[in-house]
CSV table of N, CA and C in Angstrom, one decimal:
chain,number,residue,atom,x,y,z
B,38,MET,N,43.0,4.4,-16.7
B,38,MET,CA,41.8,4.1,-17.2
B,38,MET,C,40.9,3.5,-16.1
B,39,THR,N,39.6,4.1,-15.9
B,39,THR,CA,38.7,3.7,-14.8
B,39,THR,C,37.5,2.9,-15.4
B,40,THR,N,37.4,1.7,-14.8
B,40,THR,CA,36.4,0.8,-15.1
B,40,THR,C,35.2,0.8,-14.1
B,41,VAL,N,34.1,1.1,-14.4
B,41,VAL,CA,33.0,1.2,-13.4
B,41,VAL,C,32.1,-0.1,-13.6
B,42,ILE,N,31.9,-0.8,-12.5
B,42,ILE,CA,31.1,-2.0,-12.6
B,42,ILE,C,29.9,-1.9,-11.7
B,43,ASP,N,28.9,-2.0,-12.6
B,43,ASP,CA,27.6,-2.0,-11.8
B,43,ASP,C,27.5,-3.2,-10.8
B,44,PRO,N,27.0,-2.9,-9.7
B,44,PRO,CA,26.9,-4.0,-8.8
B,44,PRO,C,25.5,-4.7,-9.1
B,45,VAL,N,25.5,-6.1,-8.9
B,45,VAL,CA,24.4,-6.9,-9.1
B,45,VAL,C,23.6,-6.7,-7.7
B,46,VAL,N,22.3,-6.3,-8.0
B,46,VAL,CA,21.7,-6.0,-6.8
B,46,VAL,C,20.5,-7.2,-6.8
B,47,PRO,N,20.6,-8.0,-5.8
B,47,PRO,CA,19.7,-9.2,-5.8
B,47,PRO,C,18.3,-9.0,-5.6
B,48,PRO,N,17.4,-9.5,-5.9
B,48,PRO,CA,15.8,-9.2,-5.7
B,48,PRO,C,15.4,-9.2,-4.2
B,49,LEU,N,14.8,-8.4,-3.9
B,49,LEU,CA,14.3,-8.3,-2.5
B,49,LEU,C,13.6,-9.5,-2.2
B,50,PRO,N,13.8,-10.2,-0.9
B,50,PRO,CA,12.9,-11.3,-0.3
B,50,PRO,C,11.5,-10.7,-0.3
B,51,ALA,N,10.6,-11.7,-0.6
B,51,ALA,CA,9.2,-11.4,-0.6
B,51,ALA,C,8.8,-10.7,0.5
B,52,ALA,N,9.2,-10.9,1.8
B,52,ALA,CA,8.8,-10.2,2.9
B,52,ALA,C,9.1,-8.6,3.0
B,53,THR,N,10.0,-8.2,2.0
B,53,THR,CA,10.5,-6.9,2.0
B,53,THR,C,10.2,-6.1,0.7
B,54,VAL,N,9.4,-6.7,-0.1
B,54,VAL,CA,9.1,-6.2,-1.4
B,54,VAL,C,8.1,-4.9,-0.9
B,55,ARG,N,8.0,-3.8,-1.4
B,55,ARG,CA,7.2,-2.7,-1.3
B,55,ARG,C,5.8,-3.0,-1.9
B,56,ARG,N,4.9,-2.9,-1.1
B,56,ARG,CA,3.5,-3.0,-1.7
B,56,ARG,C,3.1,-1.6,-1.9
B,57,TRP,N,3.4,-0.4,-1.2
B,57,TRP,CA,2.7,0.7,-1.3
B,57,TRP,C,3.8,1.6,-1.8
B,58,GLN,N,3.2,2.6,-2.6
B,58,GLN,CA,4.2,3.8,-3.0
B,58,GLN,C,3.3,4.9,-2.2
B,59,THR,N,4.0,6.0,-1.6
B,59,THR,CA,3.5,7.1,-0.9
B,59,THR,C,4.0,8.4,-1.7
B,60,ALA,N,3.1,9.4,-1.7
B,60,ALA,CA,3.7,10.7,-2.4
B,60,ALA,C,3.0,11.8,-1.7
B,61,VAL,N,3.5,13.1,-1.5
B,61,VAL,CA,3.1,14.0,-1.0
B,61,VAL,C,1.7,14.6,-1.8
B,62,VAL,N,0.7,15.1,-1.4
B,62,VAL,CA,-0.4,15.5,-2.1
B,62,VAL,C,0.0,16.9,-2.7
B,63,THR,N,-0.5,17.1,-4.0
B,63,THR,CA,-0.3,18.4,-4.7
B,63,THR,C,-1.7,18.7,-5.2
B,64,PRO,N,-1.7,19.9,-5.6
B,64,PRO,CA,-3.0,20.4,-6.1
B,64,PRO,C,-3.7,19.8,-7.2
B,65,ALA,N,-2.6,19.1,-8.1
B,65,ALA,CA,-3.2,18.3,-9.1
B,65,ALA,C,-3.7,17.0,-8.7
B,66,ASP,N,-3.9,16.6,-7.5
B,66,ASP,CA,-4.3,15.4,-7.1
B,66,ASP,C,-5.9,15.6,-6.8
B,67,ALA,N,-6.2,16.7,-7.0
B,67,ALA,CA,-7.8,17.1,-6.7
B,67,ALA,C,-8.7,15.9,-7.3
B,68,PRO,N,-8.6,15.8,-8.6
B,68,PRO,CA,-9.5,14.6,-9.2
B,68,PRO,C,-9.4,13.3,-8.7
B,69,ALA,N,-8.2,13.1,-8.4
B,69,ALA,CA,-7.9,11.6,-7.9
B,69,ALA,C,-8.6,11.4,-6.5
B,70,LEU,N,-8.5,12.5,-5.7
B,70,LEU,CA,-9.0,12.5,-4.3
B,70,LEU,C,-10.6,12.3,-4.4
B,71,HIS,N,-11.1,12.9,-5.3
B,71,HIS,CA,-12.4,13.0,-5.6
B,71,HIS,C,-12.9,11.5,-5.7
B,72,ASP,N,-11.9,10.9,-6.7
B,72,ASP,CA,-12.3,9.4,-7.0
B,72,ASP,C,-12.3,8.6,-5.7
B,73,LEU,N,-11.2,8.9,-4.8
B,73,LEU,CA,-11.0,8.1,-3.5
B,73,LEU,C,-12.2,8.0,-2.8
B,74,VAL,N,-12.8,9.1,-2.6
B,74,VAL,CA,-14.0,9.2,-1.8
B,74,VAL,C,-15.2,8.3,-2.4
B,75,THR,N,-15.3,8.1,-3.6
B,75,THR,CA,-16.2,7.2,-4.3
B,75,THR,C,-15.8,5.7,-4.0
B,76,ALA,N,-14.6,5.5,-3.8
B,76,ALA,CA,-14.3,4.1,-3.5
B,76,ALA,C,-14.3,3.7,-1.9
B,77,CYS,N,-15.0,4.6,-1.1
B,77,CYS,CA,-15.1,4.4,0.2
B,77,CYS,C,-16.5,4.4,0.6
B,78,SER,N,-16.9,3.4,1.4
B,78,SER,CA,-18.5,3.2,1.9
B,78,SER,C,-18.7,4.5,2.6
B,79,GLN,N,-19.9,4.5,2.8
B,79,GLN,CA,-20.4,5.7,4.2
B,79,GLN,C,-20.0,5.3,5.2
B,80,ALA,N,-19.8,4.0,5.5
B,80,ALA,CA,-19.6,3.7,6.9
B,80,ALA,C,-17.9,4.2,7.2
B,81,THR,N,-17.2,3.9,5.9
B,81,THR,CA,-15.8,4.4,6.2
B,81,THR,C,-15.7,5.9,6.3
B,82,LEU,N,-16.3,6.6,5.5
B,82,LEU,CA,-16.4,8.2,5.5
B,82,LEU,C,-16.8,8.6,6.9
B,83,ARG,N,-17.9,7.8,7.5
B,83,ARG,CA,-18.4,8.4,8.8
B,83,ARG,C,-17.3,8.3,9.8
B,84,LEU,N,-16.8,7.1,9.7
B,84,LEU,CA,-15.7,6.8,10.8
B,84,LEU,C,-14.6,7.7,10.6
B,85,ARG,N,-14.2,8.3,9.6
B,85,ARG,CA,-13.1,9.3,9.4
B,85,ARG,C,-13.7,10.7,9.8
B,86,PHE,N,-14.8,11.0,9.1
B,86,PHE,CA,-15.2,12.4,9.4
B,86,PHE,C,-16.3,12.6,10.5
B,87,PHE,N,-16.4,11.6,11.3
B,87,PHE,CA,-17.5,11.7,12.3
B,87,PHE,C,-18.8,12.2,12.0
B,88,GLY,N,-19.3,11.8,10.8
B,88,GLY,CA,-20.6,12.1,10.3
B,88,GLY,C,-20.9,11.8,8.8
B,89,GLN,N,-22.1,11.9,8.4
B,89,GLN,CA,-22.4,11.4,7.2
B,89,GLN,C,-21.9,12.4,6.0
B,90,VAL,N,-20.9,12.1,5.2
B,90,VAL,CA,-20.5,13.0,4.0
B,90,VAL,C,-20.6,12.2,2.8
B,91,ARG,N,-20.6,13.0,1.6
B,91,ARG,CA,-20.5,12.3,0.3
B,91,ARG,C,-19.3,12.7,-0.4
B,92,ALA,N,-18.6,13.6,0.2
B,92,ALA,CA,-17.4,14.2,-0.5
B,92,ALA,C,-16.6,14.7,0.7
B,93,PHE,N,-15.4,15.1,0.3
B,93,PHE,CA,-14.4,15.6,1.4
B,93,PHE,C,-15.2,17.0,1.8
B,94,PRO,N,-15.0,17.3,3.0
B,94,PRO,CA,-15.3,18.5,3.6
B,94,PRO,C,-14.7,19.8,2.9
B,95,ALA,N,-15.2,20.7,2.4
B,95,ALA,CA,-14.7,21.8,1.5
B,95,ALA,C,-13.2,22.4,2.1
B,96,GLU,N,-13.4,22.7,3.6
B,96,GLU,CA,-12.2,23.2,4.3
B,96,GLU,C,-11.2,22.1,4.4
B,97,TYR,N,-11.5,20.9,4.7
B,97,TYR,CA,-10.4,20.0,4.8
B,97,TYR,C,-9.7,20.0,3.4
B,98,LEU,N,-10.5,19.7,2.5
B,98,LEU,CA,-10.1,19.3,0.9
B,98,LEU,C,-9.0,20.6,0.7
B,99,ALA,N,-9.5,21.7,0.8
B,99,ALA,CA,-8.6,22.9,0.6
B,99,ALA,C,-7.3,23.0,1.3
B,100,GLY,N,-7.3,22.6,2.6
B,100,GLY,CA,-6.1,22.5,3.3
B,100,GLY,C,-5.2,21.3,2.9
B,101,VAL,N,-5.7,20.1,2.6
B,101,VAL,CA,-4.8,19.2,2.2
B,101,VAL,C,-4.3,19.5,0.5
B,102,LEU,N,-4.9,20.3,-0.3
B,102,LEU,CA,-4.5,20.6,-1.5
B,102,LEU,C,-3.7,21.9,-1.6
B,103,ALA,N,-3.5,22.6,-0.5
B,103,ALA,CA,-2.9,23.9,-0.4
B,103,ALA,C,-1.3,23.7,-0.8
B,104,GLY,N,-0.9,22.5,-0.2
B,104,GLY,CA,0.7,22.3,-0.2
B,104,GLY,C,1.5,23.0,0.8
B,105,ARG,N,0.7,23.2,2.0
B,105,ARG,CA,1.6,23.9,3.0
B,105,ARG,C,1.7,23.0,4.2
B,106,ALA,N,2.7,22.1,4.1
B,106,ALA,CA,3.1,21.1,5.1
B,106,ALA,C,3.1,21.6,6.4
B,107,ASP,N,3.4,23.1,6.8
B,107,ASP,CA,3.4,23.7,7.9
B,107,ASP,C,2.2,23.9,8.5
B,108,VAL,N,1.0,23.8,7.8
B,108,VAL,CA,-0.2,23.9,8.2
B,108,VAL,C,-1.0,22.6,8.1
B,109,HIS,N,-1.0,21.9,6.9
B,109,HIS,CA,-1.8,20.7,6.8
B,109,HIS,C,-1.0,19.8,5.8
B,110,ASP,N,-0.1,19.0,6.4
B,110,ASP,CA,0.6,17.9,5.6
B,110,ASP,C,-0.2,17.0,5.2
B,111,ALA,N,-0.4,16.3,3.7
B,111,ALA,CA,-0.9,15.4,3.3
B,111,ALA,C,-0.2,14.5,2.5
B,112,VAL,N,-0.5,13.1,2.6
B,112,VAL,CA,0.0,12.1,1.6
B,112,VAL,C,-1.1,11.2,1.1
B,113,VAL,N,-0.8,10.6,0.0
B,113,VAL,CA,-1.6,9.7,-0.8
B,113,VAL,C,-0.8,8.4,-0.8
B,114,ALA,N,-1.4,7.2,-0.8
B,114,ALA,CA,-1.1,6.0,-1.0
B,114,ALA,C,-1.6,5.3,-2.3
B,115,TYR,N,-0.8,4.5,-3.0
B,115,TYR,CA,-1.6,3.8,-4.2
B,115,TYR,C,-0.7,2.5,-4.1
B,116,ALA,N,-1.4,1.5,-4.9
B,116,ALA,CA,-0.9,0.2,-4.8
B,116,ALA,C,0.6,0.3,-5.6
B,117,TYR,N,1.8,-0.4,-5.1
B,117,TYR,CA,2.9,-0.3,-6.0
B,117,TYR,C,3.0,-0.6,-7.4
B,118,GLY,N,3.2,0.2,-8.3
B,118,GLY,CA,3.1,-0.2,-9.9
B,118,GLY,C,1.7,0.5,-10.4
B,119,ALA,N,0.7,0.9,-9.4
B,119,ALA,CA,-0.4,1.4,-9.9
B,119,ALA,C,-0.4,2.9,-10.3
B,120,SER,N,-1.4,3.5,-11.2
B,120,SER,CA,-1.2,4.8,-11.3
B,120,SER,C,-1.5,5.8,-10.1
B,121,SER,N,-0.7,6.8,-9.8
B,121,SER,CA,-0.8,7.7,-8.9
B,121,SER,C,-2.2,8.5,-9.0
B,122,ALA,N,-2.8,8.4,-10.2
B,122,ALA,CA,-4.1,9.1,-10.5
B,122,ALA,C,-5.1,8.3,-9.9
B,123,ARG,N,-5.1,7.0,-9.1
B,123,ARG,CA,-6.1,6.4,-8.5
B,123,ARG,C,-5.4,6.0,-7.1
B,124,PRO,N,-5.6,7.0,-6.1
B,124,PRO,CA,-4.9,6.7,-4.8
B,124,PRO,C,-6.0,5.8,-4.1
B,125,VAL,N,-5.3,4.8,-3.1
B,125,VAL,CA,-6.3,4.1,-2.5
B,125,VAL,C,-6.2,4.4,-0.9
B,126,GLY,N,-5.5,5.6,-0.5
B,126,GLY,CA,-5.7,6.1,0.6
B,126,GLY,C,-5.2,7.6,0.8
B,127,LEU,N,-5.7,8.4,1.9
B,127,LEU,CA,-5.0,9.7,2.1
B,127,LEU,C,-4.9,9.8,3.6
B,128,ALA,N,-3.8,10.4,4.1
B,128,ALA,CA,-3.6,10.9,5.4
B,128,ALA,C,-3.1,12.1,5.6
B,129,SER,N,-3.4,12.7,6.7
B,129,SER,CA,-2.9,14.0,6.8
B,129,SER,C,-2.5,14.4,8.2
B,130,LEU,N,-2.0,15.4,8.5
B,130,LEU,CA,-1.7,16.0,9.8
B,130,LEU,C,-2.0,17.5,9.6
B,131,ALA,N,-2.9,17.9,10.6
B,131,ALA,CA,-3.4,19.3,10.6
B,131,ALA,C,-2.8,20.0,11.8
B,132,LEU,N,-2.0,20.9,11.6
B,132,LEU,CA,-1.5,21.7,12.7
B,132,LEU,C,-2.4,22.8,13.2
B,133,PRO,N,-2.7,22.7,14.3
B,133,PRO,CA,-3.8,23.9,14.7
B,133,PRO,C,-3.0,25.2,15.1
B,134,PRO,N,-3.8,26.3,15.0
B,134,PRO,CA,-3.2,27.8,15.0
B,134,PRO,C,-2.5,27.9,16.2
B,135,ASP,N,-2.9,27.5,17.3
B,135,ASP,CA,-2.2,27.5,18.5
B,135,ASP,C,-0.9,26.6,18.7
B,136,GLY,N,-0.8,25.8,17.9
B,136,GLY,CA,0.7,25.3,18.0
B,136,GLY,C,0.7,24.0,18.8
B,137,GLY,N,-0.6,23.5,19.1
B,137,GLY,CA,-0.6,22.5,19.8
B,137,GLY,C,-0.2,21.2,19.0
B,138,ALA,N,-0.7,19.9,19.3
B,138,ALA,CA,-0.4,18.7,18.7
B,138,ALA,C,-1.1,18.7,17.5
B,139,ALA,N,-0.4,18.1,16.3
B,139,ALA,CA,-1.0,17.9,15.1
B,139,ALA,C,-1.8,16.9,15.0
B,140,GLU,N,-3.3,17.0,14.3
B,140,GLU,CA,-4.1,16.1,14.5
B,140,GLU,C,-4.0,15.2,13.1
B,141,LEU,N,-4.0,14.0,13.4
B,141,LEU,CA,-3.8,13.0,12.5
B,141,LEU,C,-5.3,12.4,11.9
B,142,GLY,N,-5.4,12.3,10.6
B,142,GLY,CA,-6.5,11.8,10.0
B,142,GLY,C,-6.1,10.6,8.9
B,143,VAL,N,-6.7,9.6,8.8
B,143,VAL,CA,-6.3,8.5,7.8
B,143,VAL,C,-7.6,8.0,7.2
B,144,LEU,N,-7.5,7.8,5.8
B,144,LEU,CA,-8.8,7.5,5.2
B,144,LEU,C,-8.1,6.5,4.2
B,145,VAL,N,-8.5,5.0,4.2
B,145,VAL,CA,-8.2,4.1,3.3
B,145,VAL,C,-9.4,3.5,2.6
B,146,ALA,N,-9.4,3.4,1.2
B,146,ALA,CA,-10.8,2.9,0.6
B,146,ALA,C,-10.8,1.4,1.0
B,147,ASP,N,-12.2,1.2,1.1
B,147,ASP,CA,-12.7,-0.2,1.7
B,147,ASP,C,-11.9,-1.4,1.2
B,148,ALA,N,-11.7,-1.5,-0.2
B,148,ALA,CA,-11.1,-2.6,-0.7
B,148,ALA,C,-9.7,-2.8,-0.4
B,149,TRP,N,-8.9,-1.7,0.1
B,149,TRP,CA,-7.5,-1.8,0.3
B,149,TRP,C,-7.3,-1.6,1.9
B,150,GLN,N,-8.1,-1.8,2.8
B,150,GLN,CA,-8.0,-1.5,4.3
B,150,GLN,C,-7.3,-2.9,4.7
B,151,ARG,N,-6.3,-2.6,5.7
B,151,ARG,CA,-5.8,-3.8,6.6
B,151,ARG,C,-4.8,-4.5,5.6
B,152,GLN,N,-4.1,-3.8,4.7
B,152,GLN,CA,-3.0,-4.2,3.7
B,152,GLN,C,-1.8,-3.5,3.7
B,153,GLY,N,-1.9,-2.3,4.9
B,153,GLY,CA,-0.6,-1.7,4.9
B,153,GLY,C,-0.5,-0.4,4.4
B,154,ALA,N,-1.6,0.2,3.6
B,154,ALA,CA,-1.4,1.4,2.9
B,154,ALA,C,-1.5,2.8,4.1
B,155,GLY,N,-2.4,2.4,5.3
B,155,GLY,CA,-2.5,3.4,6.2
B,155,GLY,C,-1.0,3.5,6.9
B,156,ARG,N,-0.5,2.4,7.2
B,156,ARG,CA,0.8,2.5,8.0
B,156,ARG,C,1.9,3.1,7.1
B,157,ALA,N,1.9,3.0,5.8
B,157,ALA,CA,2.7,3.5,5.0
B,157,ALA,C,2.5,5.0,4.9
B,158,MET,N,1.4,5.4,4.8
B,158,MET,CA,1.0,6.9,4.8
B,158,MET,C,1.5,7.7,6.3
B,159,VAL,N,1.2,7.0,7.4
B,159,VAL,CA,1.6,7.4,8.6
B,159,VAL,C,2.9,7.5,8.9
B,160,ASP,N,3.7,6.5,8.4
B,160,ASP,CA,5.2,6.6,8.6
B,160,ASP,C,5.8,7.7,7.9
B,161,LEU,N,5.3,8.0,6.6
B,161,LEU,CA,5.7,9.3,5.9
B,161,LEU,C,5.3,10.6,6.6
B,162,LEU,N,4.2,10.5,6.9
B,162,LEU,CA,3.7,11.8,7.7
B,162,LEU,C,4.5,11.9,8.9
B,163,LEU,N,4.8,11.1,9.8
B,163,LEU,CA,5.6,11.2,11.0
B,163,LEU,C,7.0,11.6,10.7
B,164,ALA,N,7.5,11.0,9.5
B,164,ALA,CA,9.0,11.4,9.3
B,164,ALA,C,8.9,12.7,8.8
B,165,ARG,N,7.9,13.2,8.0
B,165,ARG,CA,7.9,14.8,7.5
B,165,ARG,C,7.9,15.7,8.7
B,166,ALA,N,6.9,15.2,9.6
B,166,ALA,CA,6.6,15.9,10.9
B,166,ALA,C,7.8,16.1,11.7
B,167,ARG,N,8.6,15.1,11.9
B,167,ARG,CA,9.8,15.3,12.7
B,167,ARG,C,10.7,16.1,12.1
B,168,ALA,N,10.8,16.2,10.9
B,168,ALA,CA,11.8,16.9,10.2
B,168,ALA,C,11.5,18.3,10.3
B,169,ARG,N,10.2,18.9,10.4
B,169,ARG,CA,9.7,20.2,10.4
B,169,ARG,C,9.7,20.6,12.1
B,170,GLY,N,9.9,19.5,13.0
B,170,GLY,CA,10.1,20.0,14.4
B,170,GLY,C,8.7,19.7,15.2
B,171,VAL,N,7.7,19.1,14.4
B,171,VAL,CA,6.6,18.9,15.2
B,171,VAL,C,6.8,17.9,16.5
B,172,ARG,N,6.2,18.3,17.7
B,172,ARG,CA,6.6,17.4,18.7
B,172,ARG,C,5.4,16.6,19.1
B,173,GLN,N,4.2,16.9,18.8
B,173,GLN,CA,3.1,16.1,19.2
B,173,GLN,C,2.1,15.8,18.2
B,174,VAL,N,1.5,14.6,18.3
B,174,VAL,CA,0.6,14.1,17.2
B,174,VAL,C,-0.7,13.7,18.1
B,175,SER,N,-1.8,14.2,17.7
B,175,SER,CA,-3.2,13.6,18.4
B,175,SER,C,-4.1,13.0,17.4
B,176,ALA,N,-5.0,12.0,18.0
B,176,ALA,CA,-5.9,11.5,17.0
B,176,ALA,C,-7.0,11.2,17.9
B,177,ALA,N,-8.3,11.2,17.4
B,177,ALA,CA,-9.7,10.9,17.9
B,177,ALA,C,-10.2,9.9,17.1
B,178,VAL,N,-10.9,9.0,17.7
B,178,VAL,CA,-11.7,8.1,17.0
B,178,VAL,C,-13.2,8.0,17.6
B,179,LEU,N,-13.9,7.2,17.0
B,179,LEU,CA,-15.4,7.0,17.2
B,179,LEU,C,-15.2,5.7,18.4
B,180,PRO,N,-16.2,5.6,19.2
B,180,PRO,CA,-16.3,4.5,20.3
B,180,PRO,C,-16.2,3.1,19.4
B,181,GLY,N,-15.4,2.3,20.0
B,181,GLY,CA,-15.2,1.1,19.5
B,181,GLY,C,-14.3,1.0,18.2
B,182,ARG,N,-13.6,2.2,18.1
B,182,ARG,CA,-12.5,2.0,16.8
B,182,ARG,C,-11.4,2.4,17.2
B,183,SER,N,-10.8,2.0,18.2
B,183,SER,CA,-9.5,2.2,18.8
B,183,SER,C,-8.2,1.7,18.1
B,184,ALA,N,-8.4,1.1,17.0
B,184,ALA,CA,-7.3,0.4,16.4
B,184,ALA,C,-6.0,1.5,16.0
B,185,LEU,N,-6.4,2.8,15.6
B,185,LEU,CA,-5.5,3.8,15.2
B,185,LEU,C,-4.7,4.1,16.3
B,186,LEU,N,-5.4,4.4,17.5
B,186,LEU,CA,-4.9,4.8,18.7
B,186,LEU,C,-3.7,3.6,19.0
B,187,ALA,N,-4.3,2.3,18.9
B,187,ALA,CA,-3.5,1.2,19.6
B,187,ALA,C,-2.1,1.3,18.8
B,188,ALA,N,-2.3,1.4,17.4
B,188,ALA,CA,-1.2,1.4,16.4
B,188,ALA,C,-0.2,2.6,16.7
B,189,LEU,N,-0.6,3.9,16.9
B,189,LEU,CA,0.1,5.0,17.4
B,189,LEU,C,0.8,4.7,18.9
B,190,GLY,N,0.2,4.1,19.6
B,190,GLY,CA,0.6,3.9,21.0
B,190,GLY,C,1.9,2.6,20.9
B,191,ARG,N,2.0,1.7,19.9
B,191,ARG,CA,3.0,0.9,19.7
B,191,ARG,C,4.1,1.6,19.2
B,192,HIS,N,4.1,2.5,18.7
B,192,HIS,CA,5.2,3.3,18.0
B,192,HIS,C,5.7,4.7,18.8
B,193,LEU,N,4.8,5.3,19.3
B,193,LEU,CA,5.0,6.5,20.0
B,193,LEU,C,4.5,6.4,21.7
B,194,PRO,N,5.4,7.3,22.2
B,194,PRO,CA,5.0,7.3,23.7
B,194,PRO,C,3.6,8.2,23.7
B,195,ALA,N,2.8,7.6,24.5
B,195,ALA,CA,1.5,8.3,24.8
B,195,ALA,C,1.7,9.4,25.9
B,196,GLU,N,1.4,10.5,25.5
B,196,GLU,CA,1.4,11.7,26.6
B,196,GLU,C,0.0,11.8,27.4
B,197,HIS,N,-1.0,11.6,26.6
B,197,HIS,CA,-2.3,11.7,27.3
B,197,HIS,C,-3.2,11.0,26.5
B,198,LEU,N,-4.1,10.2,27.3
B,198,LEU,CA,-5.2,9.4,26.8
B,198,LEU,C,-6.5,9.8,27.4
B,199,ALA,N,-7.6,9.8,26.6
B,199,ALA,CA,-8.9,10.3,27.1
B,199,ALA,C,-9.9,9.4,26.5
B,200,HIS,N,-11.1,9.2,27.3
B,200,HIS,CA,-12.2,8.5,26.9
B,200,HIS,C,-13.5,9.4,27.2
B,201,SER,N,-14.2,9.9,26.1
B,201,SER,CA,-15.3,10.5,26.3
B,201,SER,C,-16.5,9.9,25.7
B,202,THR,N,-17.5,10.5,25.7
B,202,THR,CA,-18.7,9.8,25.1
B,202,THR,C,-18.6,10.1,23.5
B,203,ASP,N,-17.6,10.9,23.0
B,203,ASP,CA,-17.5,11.2,21.8
B,203,ASP,C,-16.6,10.0,21.2
B,204,GLY,N,-15.7,9.5,22.1
B,204,GLY,CA,-14.9,8.2,21.6
B,204,GLY,C,-13.5,8.8,22.3
B,205,PRO,N,-12.7,7.4,22.2
B,205,PRO,CA,-11.2,7.7,22.7
B,205,PRO,C,-10.5,8.7,22.0
B,206,SER,N,-9.4,9.3,22.7
B,206,SER,CA,-8.3,10.2,21.8
B,206,SER,C,-7.1,10.0,22.6
B,207,GLY,N,-6.2,10.4,21.9
B,207,GLY,CA,-4.9,10.4,22.4
B,207,GLY,C,-4.0,11.3,21.8
B,208,VAL,N,-3.0,11.8,22.5
B,208,VAL,CA,-1.6,12.8,22.2
B,208,VAL,C,-0.5,12.0,22.3
B,209,TYR,N,0.3,11.9,21.4
B,209,TYR,CA,1.5,11.1,21.4
B,209,TYR,C,2.7,12.0,21.1
B,210,LYS,N,3.6,11.6,22.0
B,210,LYS,CA,5.1,12.4,21.6
B,210,LYS,C,5.8,11.9,20.4
B,211,LEU,N,6.0,12.8,19.6
B,211,LEU,CA,6.8,12.5,18.3
B,211,LEU,C,8.1,12.6,18.6
B,212,ASP,N,8.9,11.6,19.3
B,212,ASP,CA,10.4,11.8,19.3
B,212,ASP,C,11.1,11.3,18.2
B,213,ARG,N,12.4,11.6,18.3
B,213,ARG,CA,13.3,11.4,17.1
B,213,ARG,C,13.5,9.9,17.2
B,214,PRO,N,13.6,9.3,16.1
B,214,PRO,CA,13.9,8.1,15.9
B,214,PRO,C,15.2,7.7,16.3
């Protein structure tokens, strides 16, 4: 006779409690992504898309919703325990046709910024990219907004950094962890 004893799992310490859940975007997420845009200020949307937008650019949204990680991988974040129908962030890696560095983009609703959602999404995207054999990640930001580049530089070796009138940009080596 075999007796199975379920192990007692202690609760996680407060410092390790998951605050975010992340998931791969699917076509069914389209309505929720439209809601995400309305939770972002015009300033936040301008910083992400480098211009005035009121909705996701059509070509970008089509790529995100296509479900082709080898072309445009995308993930959403929502507060742990909240409905996945109301994401608080979207991050994506778009692979250029020439096979160059995958371009990273991150959008987090204003009320949820600086709380870890962006980092959680980027971590998932980078893990997925590594598994697919992606070797480089690039990011560009507007002048004065280099926090994303600084965060990438703390976790990935920089291969190329540039500063232009359009703003700073960087290409980072996506090494194996």
